[in-house]
PDB file of C-alpha atoms in Angstrom:
ATOM      1  CA  MET N 535     -21.041 -61.042  26.351  1.00 95.00           C
ATOM      2  CA  PHE N 536     -22.184 -62.264  30.000  1.00 96.00           C
ATOM      3  CA  TYR N 537     -23.742 -60.490  32.448  1.00 96.00           C
ATOM      4  CA  ASN N 538     -25.589 -60.577  35.913  1.00 96.00           C
ATOM      5  CA  PRO N 539     -29.132 -59.531  35.724  1.00 94.00           C
ATOM      6  CA  LYS N 540     -28.677 -58.116  39.338  1.00 93.00           C
ATOM      7  CA  ASP N 541     -25.728 -56.206  38.507  1.00 95.00           C
ATOM      8  CA  GLY N 542     -27.126 -54.565  35.133  1.00 95.00           C
ATOM      9  CA  HIS N 543     -26.384 -55.249  31.443  1.00 96.00           C
ATOM     10  CA  GLY N 544     -24.919 -52.311  30.397  1.00 95.00           C
ATOM     11  CA  LEU N 545     -26.839 -51.894  27.241  1.00 96.00           C
ATOM     12  CA  PRO N 546     -29.146 -49.208  25.801  1.00 94.00           C
ATOM     13  CA  HIS N 547     -31.917 -51.600  26.412  1.00 93.00           C
ATOM     14  CA  ASN N 548     -32.735 -54.548  28.571  1.00 92.00           C
ATOM     15  CA  PRO N 549     -32.083 -57.724  26.361  1.00 95.00           C
ATOM     16  CA  PHE N 550     -34.308 -60.345  28.379  1.00 93.00           C
ATOM     17  CA  SER N 551     -37.348 -59.765  26.461  1.00 87.00           C
ATOM     18  CA  ALA N 552     -35.797 -60.060  23.292  1.00 94.00           C
ATOM     19  CA  ILE N 553     -34.156 -63.575  24.100  1.00 96.00           C
ATOM     20  CA  VAL N 554     -37.320 -65.092  25.276  1.00 94.00           C
ATOM     21  CA  SER N 555     -39.369 -64.791  22.318  1.00 93.00           C
ATOM     22  CA  PRO N 556     -41.733 -64.808  20.287  1.00 95.00           C
ATOM     23  CA  ARG N 557     -44.135 -65.051  22.541  1.00 96.00           C
ATOM     24  CA  PRO N 558     -47.868 -65.126  22.202  1.00 96.00           C
ATOM     25  CA  ILE N 559     -49.898 -61.928  23.227  1.00 97.00           C
ATOM     26  CA  GLY N 560     -53.027 -62.652  25.792  1.00 97.00           C
ATOM     27  CA  TRP N 561     -55.449 -60.036  25.351  1.00 98.00           C
ATOM     28  CA  ILE N 562     -56.995 -60.408  28.572  1.00 98.00           C
ATOM     29  CA  SER N 563     -60.753 -58.915  29.041  1.00 98.00           C
ATOM     30  CA  THR N 564     -62.118 -58.553  32.257  1.00 98.00           C
ATOM     31  CA  ARG N 565     -65.054 -56.588  33.796  1.00 97.00           C
ATOM     32  CA  ALA N 566     -64.963 -54.700  36.704  1.00 94.00           C
ATOM     33  CA  ALA N 567     -67.559 -55.133  39.548  1.00 91.00           C
ATOM     34  CA  ASP N 568     -69.038 -51.589  38.580  1.00 92.00           C
ATOM     35  CA  GLY N 569     -69.511 -53.291  35.065  1.00 95.00           C
ATOM     36  CA  ILE N 570     -66.348 -51.541  33.171  1.00 95.00           C
ATOM     37  CA  ASN N 571     -65.140 -53.412  30.446  1.00 97.00           C
ATOM     38  CA  ASN N 572     -61.223 -53.806  30.236  1.00 96.00           C
ATOM     39  CA  LEU N 573     -58.968 -54.872  27.610  1.00 98.00           C
ATOM     40  CA  ALA N 574     -55.253 -55.276  27.853  1.00 97.00           C
ATOM     41  CA  PRO N 575     -52.430 -57.274  25.956  1.00 97.00           C
ATOM     42  CA  TYR N 576     -49.717 -59.158  27.731  1.00 96.00           C
ATOM     43  CA  SER N 577     -46.993 -61.093  26.124  1.00 95.00           C
ATOM     44  CA  PHE N 578     -46.171 -62.959  29.294  1.00 95.00           C
ATOM     45  CA  PHE N 579     -49.000 -65.128  28.111  1.00 97.00           C
ATOM     46  CA  ASN N 580     -49.268 -69.147  27.417  1.00 98.00           C
ATOM     47  CA  ALA N 581     -50.973 -72.215  27.716  1.00 98.00           C
ATOM     48  CA  VAL N 582     -50.030 -74.309  30.796  1.00 98.00           C
ATOM     49  CA  ALA N 583     -52.007 -77.661  30.941  1.00 98.00           C
ATOM     50  CA  TYR N 584     -54.407 -79.976  29.188  1.00 97.00           C
ATOM     51  CA  GLU N 585     -56.607 -81.169  31.137  1.00 97.00           C
ATOM     52  CA  PRO N 586     -58.511 -79.517  32.474  1.00 98.00           C
ATOM     53  CA  PRO N 587     -57.219 -76.974  29.660  1.00 98.00           C
ATOM     54  CA  GLN N 588     -55.413 -74.203  31.857  1.00 98.00           C
ATOM     55  CA  VAL N 589     -53.618 -70.721  30.936  1.00 98.00           C
ATOM     56  CA  MET N 590     -51.479 -67.673  32.290  1.00 98.00           C
ATOM     57  CA  PHE N 591     -50.542 -64.514  32.452  1.00 98.00           C
ATOM     58  CA  ALA N 592     -48.541 -62.535  33.784  1.00 96.00           C
ATOM     59  CA  SER N 593     -48.734 -58.627  35.056  1.00 94.00           C
ATOM     60  CA  THR N 594     -45.544 -56.768  36.060  1.00 90.00           C
ATOM     61  CA  SER N 595     -46.407 -53.341  37.102  1.00 82.00           C
ATOM     62  CA  THR N 596     -48.935 -51.373  38.517  1.00 74.00           C
ATOM     63  CA  LYS N 597     -51.004 -48.266  38.022  1.00 65.00           C
ATOM     64  CA  GLU N 598     -51.417 -45.304  40.271  1.00 74.00           C
ATOM     65  CA  ASP N 599     -55.295 -45.653  40.227  1.00 70.00           C
ATOM     66  CA  GLN N 600     -55.230 -49.028  41.506  1.00 69.00           C
ATOM     67  CA  ASP N 601     -54.318 -51.127  44.401  1.00 73.00           C
ATOM     68  CA  ASP N 602     -50.472 -52.597  43.752  1.00 73.00           C
ATOM     69  CA  THR N 603     -51.817 -53.649  40.557  1.00 74.00           C
ATOM     70  CA  LYS N 604     -53.042 -53.070  37.334  1.00 78.00           C
ATOM     71  CA  ASP N 605     -56.815 -53.389  35.955  1.00 88.00           C
ATOM     72  CA  SER N 606     -56.642 -56.578  34.586  1.00 94.00           C
ATOM     73  CA  VAL N 607     -55.713 -58.486  37.829  1.00 95.00           C
ATOM     74  CA  ALA N 608     -57.589 -56.059  40.212  1.00 94.00           C
ATOM     75  CA  ASN N 609     -60.930 -57.315  37.920  1.00 96.00           C
ATOM     76  CA  ILE N 610     -60.122 -60.724  38.661  1.00 97.00           C
ATOM     77  CA  LEU N 611     -60.019 -60.734  41.925  1.00 95.00           C
ATOM     78  CA  ALA N 612     -62.750 -58.800  42.268  1.00 95.00           C
ATOM     79  CA  THR N 613     -64.839 -61.196  40.170  1.00 97.00           C
ATOM     80  CA  GLU N 614     -62.710 -64.483  39.490  1.00 98.00           C
ATOM     81  CA  VAL N 615     -63.140 -64.428  35.958  1.00 98.00           C
ATOM     82  CA  PHE N 616     -61.376 -63.358  32.715  1.00 98.00           C
ATOM     83  CA  CYS N 617     -61.366 -63.849  29.209  1.00 98.00           C
ATOM     84  CA  VAL N 618     -58.245 -64.436  26.730  1.00 98.00           C
ATOM     85  CA  ASN N 619     -58.540 -63.163  23.162  1.00 98.00           C
ATOM     86  CA  ILE N 620     -56.498 -64.409  20.513  1.00 98.00           C
ATOM     87  CA  VAL N 621     -54.595 -61.390  18.754  1.00 98.00           C
ATOM     88  CA  GLU N 622     -54.346 -61.593  14.882  1.00 98.00           C
ATOM     89  CA  TYR N 623     -52.051 -59.554  13.024  1.00 97.00           C
ATOM     90  CA  ALA N 624     -54.998 -57.722  11.474  1.00 97.00           C
ATOM     91  CA  MET N 625     -56.063 -56.425  14.751  1.00 97.00           C
ATOM     92  CA  ARG N 626     -52.191 -55.078  15.414  1.00 97.00           C
ATOM     93  CA  ASP N 627     -53.469 -51.545  16.126  1.00 97.00           C
ATOM     94  CA  ALA N 628     -56.528 -52.192  18.040  1.00 97.00           C
ATOM     95  CA  MET N 629     -54.322 -54.345  20.080  1.00 97.00           C
ATOM     96  CA  ASN N 630     -51.726 -51.843  20.682  1.00 97.00           C
ATOM     97  CA  ALA N 631     -54.454 -49.236  21.311  1.00 97.00           C
ATOM     98  CA  THR N 632     -55.779 -50.935  24.303  1.00 97.00           C
ATOM     99  CA  SER N 633     -51.931 -50.948  25.708  1.00 94.00           C
ATOM    100  CA  ALA N 634     -52.153 -47.396  26.336  1.00 91.00           C
ATOM    101  CA  ALA N 635     -52.190 -46.438  30.586  1.00 87.00           C
ATOM    102  CA  LEU N 636     -56.148 -45.166  30.898  1.00 89.00           C
ATOM    103  CA  GLY N 637     -57.918 -44.476  33.726  1.00 86.00           C
ATOM    104  CA  LYS N 638     -59.941 -47.390  35.757  1.00 85.00           C
ATOM    105  CA  GLU N 639     -62.526 -45.706  34.371  1.00 89.00           C
ATOM    106  CA  VAL N 640     -62.331 -46.250  30.753  1.00 92.00           C
ATOM    107  CA  ASP N 641     -63.387 -48.901  28.691  1.00 93.00           C
ATOM    108  CA  GLU N 642     -60.750 -50.093  26.000  1.00 94.00           C
ATOM    109  CA  PHE N 643     -63.168 -51.716  23.863  1.00 97.00           C
ATOM    110  CA  ALA N 644     -64.700 -48.295  22.860  1.00 96.00           C
ATOM    111  CA  HIS N 645     -61.427 -46.478  23.318  1.00 96.00           C
ATOM    112  CA  ALA N 646     -59.913 -48.676  20.754  1.00 96.00           C
ATOM    113  CA  GLY N 647     -62.966 -49.276  18.945  1.00 97.00           C
ATOM    114  CA  ILE N 648     -63.348 -52.622  18.877  1.00 98.00           C
ATOM    115  CA  GLU N 649     -66.738 -54.572  18.781  1.00 98.00           C
ATOM    116  CA  LEU N 650     -67.581 -56.541  21.769  1.00 97.00           C
ATOM    117  CA  ALA N 651     -69.722 -59.941  22.699  1.00 98.00           C
ATOM    118  CA  ASN N 652     -70.718 -61.197  26.013  1.00 97.00           C
ATOM    119  CA  CYS N 653     -69.093 -64.291  27.086  1.00 98.00           C
ATOM    120  CA  SER N 654     -71.429 -67.448  27.005  1.00 98.00           C
ATOM    121  CA  ASN N 655     -70.219 -69.069  30.538  1.00 98.00           C
ATOM    122  CA  ILE N 656     -68.693 -66.208  32.316  1.00 98.00           C
ATOM    123  CA  ASP N 657     -69.708 -62.246  33.188  1.00 97.00           C
ATOM    124  CA  CYS N 658     -67.037 -60.768  31.006  1.00 97.00           C
ATOM    125  CA  ALA N 659     -66.950 -59.159  27.352  1.00 98.00           C
ATOM    126  CA  ARG N 660     -64.963 -60.681  24.639  1.00 98.00           C
ATOM    127  CA  VAL N 661     -63.692 -58.987  21.430  1.00 98.00           C
ATOM    128  CA  ALA N 662     -66.281 -60.209  18.572  1.00 98.00           C
ATOM    129  CA  GLN N 663     -63.796 -60.874  15.615  1.00 97.00           C
ATOM    130  CA  ALA N 664     -61.037 -62.652  17.658  1.00 98.00           C
ATOM    131  CA  PRO N 665     -60.338 -65.828  16.170  1.00 98.00           C
ATOM    132  CA  ALA N 666     -60.629 -67.503  18.962  1.00 98.00           C
ATOM    133  CA  ALA N 667     -61.446 -66.639  22.958  1.00 98.00           C
ATOM    134  CA  LEU N 668     -61.160 -68.447  25.803  1.00 98.00           C
ATOM    135  CA  GLU N 669     -63.461 -68.104  28.757  1.00 98.00           C
ATOM    136  CA  CYS N 670     -61.442 -68.551  32.052  1.00 98.00           C
ATOM    137  CA  LYS N 671     -62.491 -69.051  35.678  1.00 98.00           C
ATOM    138  CA  LEU N 672     -59.738 -68.358  37.827  1.00 98.00           C
ATOM    139  CA  THR N 673     -57.293 -70.376  40.041  1.00 98.00           C
ATOM    140  CA  GLN N 674     -54.652 -68.720  41.831  1.00 98.00           C
ATOM    141  CA  VAL N 675     -53.018 -65.518  41.662  1.00 97.00           C
ATOM    142  CA  VAL N 676     -49.296 -65.967  42.810  1.00 97.00           C
ATOM    143  CA  SER N 677     -47.099 -63.560  44.076  1.00 94.00           C
ATOM    144  CA  LEU N 678     -43.631 -63.543  42.564  1.00 95.00           C
ATOM    145  CA  PRO N 679     -40.001 -61.788  43.887  1.00 95.00           C
ATOM    146  CA  GLY N 680     -40.105 -58.323  42.855  1.00 89.00           C
ATOM    147  CA  ALA N 681     -42.568 -55.103  42.855  1.00 87.00           C
ATOM    148  CA  HIS N 682     -45.560 -56.098  41.756  1.00 90.00           C
ATOM    149  CA  ASN N 683     -44.488 -59.351  39.748  1.00 94.00           C
ATOM    150  CA  ARG N 684     -48.128 -61.392  39.761  1.00 95.00           C
ATOM    151  CA  VAL N 685     -49.331 -64.484  37.479  1.00 97.00           C
ATOM    152  CA  VAL N 686     -53.260 -65.283  36.905  1.00 98.00           C
ATOM    153  CA  PHE N 687     -53.525 -68.837  36.331  1.00 98.00           C
ATOM    154  CA  GLY N 688     -57.087 -69.525  34.845  1.00 98.00           C
ATOM    155  CA  GLU N 689     -58.707 -72.884  33.698  1.00 98.00           C
ATOM    156  CA  VAL N 690     -60.648 -72.869  30.648  1.00 98.00           C
ATOM    157  CA  ILE N 691     -64.254 -73.438  30.577  1.00 98.00           C
ATOM    158  CA  GLY N 692     -65.142 -72.068  27.853  1.00 98.00           C
ATOM    159  CA  VAL N 693     -63.941 -72.001  24.075  1.00 98.00           C
ATOM    160  CA  HIS N 694     -65.119 -69.528  21.069  1.00 98.00           C
ATOM    161  CA  LEU N 695     -63.579 -70.194  17.600  1.00 98.00           C
ATOM    162  CA  ARG N 696     -64.247 -67.959  14.490  1.00 98.00           C
ATOM    163  CA  ASP N 697     -65.731 -70.416  11.968  1.00 97.00           C
ATOM    164  CA  ASP N 698     -63.560 -69.219   9.010  1.00 97.00           C
ATOM    165  CA  CYS N 699     -60.106 -70.652  11.190  1.00 97.00           C
ATOM    166  CA  ILE N 700     -61.942 -74.423  11.329  1.00 98.00           C
ATOM    167  CA  VAL N 701     -60.416 -76.417   8.693  1.00 97.00           C
ATOM    168  CA  GLU N 702     -61.104 -79.716   7.636  1.00 96.00           C
ATOM    169  CA  GLY N 703     -61.544 -80.557  11.836  1.00 96.00           C
ATOM    170  CA  ARG N 704     -58.328 -78.287  12.698  1.00 96.00           C
ATOM    171  CA  PHE N 705     -57.911 -74.926  13.839  1.00 97.00           C
ATOM    172  CA  ASP N 706     -56.104 -73.285  11.349  1.00 96.00           C
ATOM    173  CA  VAL N 707     -53.709 -70.130  12.613  1.00 95.00           C
ATOM    174  CA  THR N 708     -53.021 -69.908   8.892  1.00 94.00           C
ATOM    175  CA  LYS N 709     -56.504 -68.295   8.487  1.00 95.00           C
ATOM    176  CA  TYR N 710     -55.714 -65.396  10.128  1.00 95.00           C
ATOM    177  CA  THR N 711     -52.061 -65.053  10.564  1.00 95.00           C
ATOM    178  CA  PRO N 712     -51.234 -64.784  14.834  1.00 97.00           C
ATOM    179  CA  LEU N 713     -49.502 -62.018  16.254  1.00 97.00           C
ATOM    180  CA  ALA N 714     -46.837 -62.279  18.672  1.00 97.00           C
ATOM    181  CA  ARG N 715     -44.444 -60.233  20.579  1.00 96.00           C
ATOM    182  CA  LEU N 716     -40.599 -59.803  20.809  1.00 96.00           C
ATOM    183  CA  GLY N 717     -38.330 -57.778  22.366  1.00 90.00           C
ATOM    184  CA  TYR N 718     -37.946 -54.033  22.838  1.00 92.00           C
ATOM    185  CA  ARG N 719     -41.367 -52.769  20.440  1.00 93.00           C
ATOM    186  CA  ASP N 720     -41.132 -55.320  17.951  1.00 96.00           C
ATOM    187  CA  TYR N 721     -43.482 -57.829  16.872  1.00 97.00           C
ATOM    188  CA  THR N 722     -43.683 -60.742  14.400  1.00 96.00           C
ATOM    189  CA  SER N 723     -46.682 -63.009  12.520  1.00 96.00           C
ATOM    190  CA  VAL N 724     -46.726 -66.753  11.897  1.00 94.00           C
ATOM    191  CA  GLU N 725     -47.045 -66.927   7.907  1.00 90.00           C
ATOM    192  CA  LYS N 726     -45.397 -70.302   7.419  1.00 90.00           C
ATOM    193  CA  LEU N 727     -45.720 -73.801   9.280  1.00 92.00           C
ATOM    194  CA  PHE N 728     -43.972 -77.091   9.271  1.00 94.00           C
ATOM    195  CA  ALA N 729     -44.074 -80.374  10.806  1.00 92.00           C
ATOM    196  CA  LEU N 730     -42.550 -82.537  12.780  1.00 95.00           C
ATOM    197  CA  GLU N 731     -42.725 -86.080  13.743  1.00 95.00           C
ATOM    198  CA  ARG N 732     -41.772 -86.568  17.449  1.00 94.00           C
ATOM    199  CA  PRO N 733     -39.670 -89.829  17.689  1.00 95.00           C
ATOM    200  CA  GLU N 734     -41.074 -93.239  18.704  1.00 88.00           C
TER     201      GLU N 734
END
């Protein structure tokens, strides 16, 4: 099969998100200028640089109660900070609950029954029990072709690691089982690791 995306794929469901998978999930927490906390998962998310450490996530839709974007992006544009919470398999239901289309006045931490903690360097909440959380300051927002497509880049200025995930000096992902997004409504979890030595 071959198709040109501009012409459509002719399938019952769009295969694009299933092709580019698995994808890590950035559970983005923000705080609105009026103090309301927001928490939402984004599977267009990744780390993009080491020095200084930087991450990105993309928002691809809008809400009626926001100006041509979603709560996360609107809050970041107003405050210039956000936090990336890493999602573990054990928190899959809580993460899914925060993906609901809720009004901007709703605190998703409270809605999903998630314990929060304050960040150390920025005015933002984080998921208290997350395996890791990355406090970020906004570097830029890039508008992409297509309606509502925006990529948010941030520099990581603070890192929280859950103590039980540090083993012999390494952050051990097998201690919490990372959750990743596949296509459609499908997810997977990382339970098995193997190592490859890079050629000289």
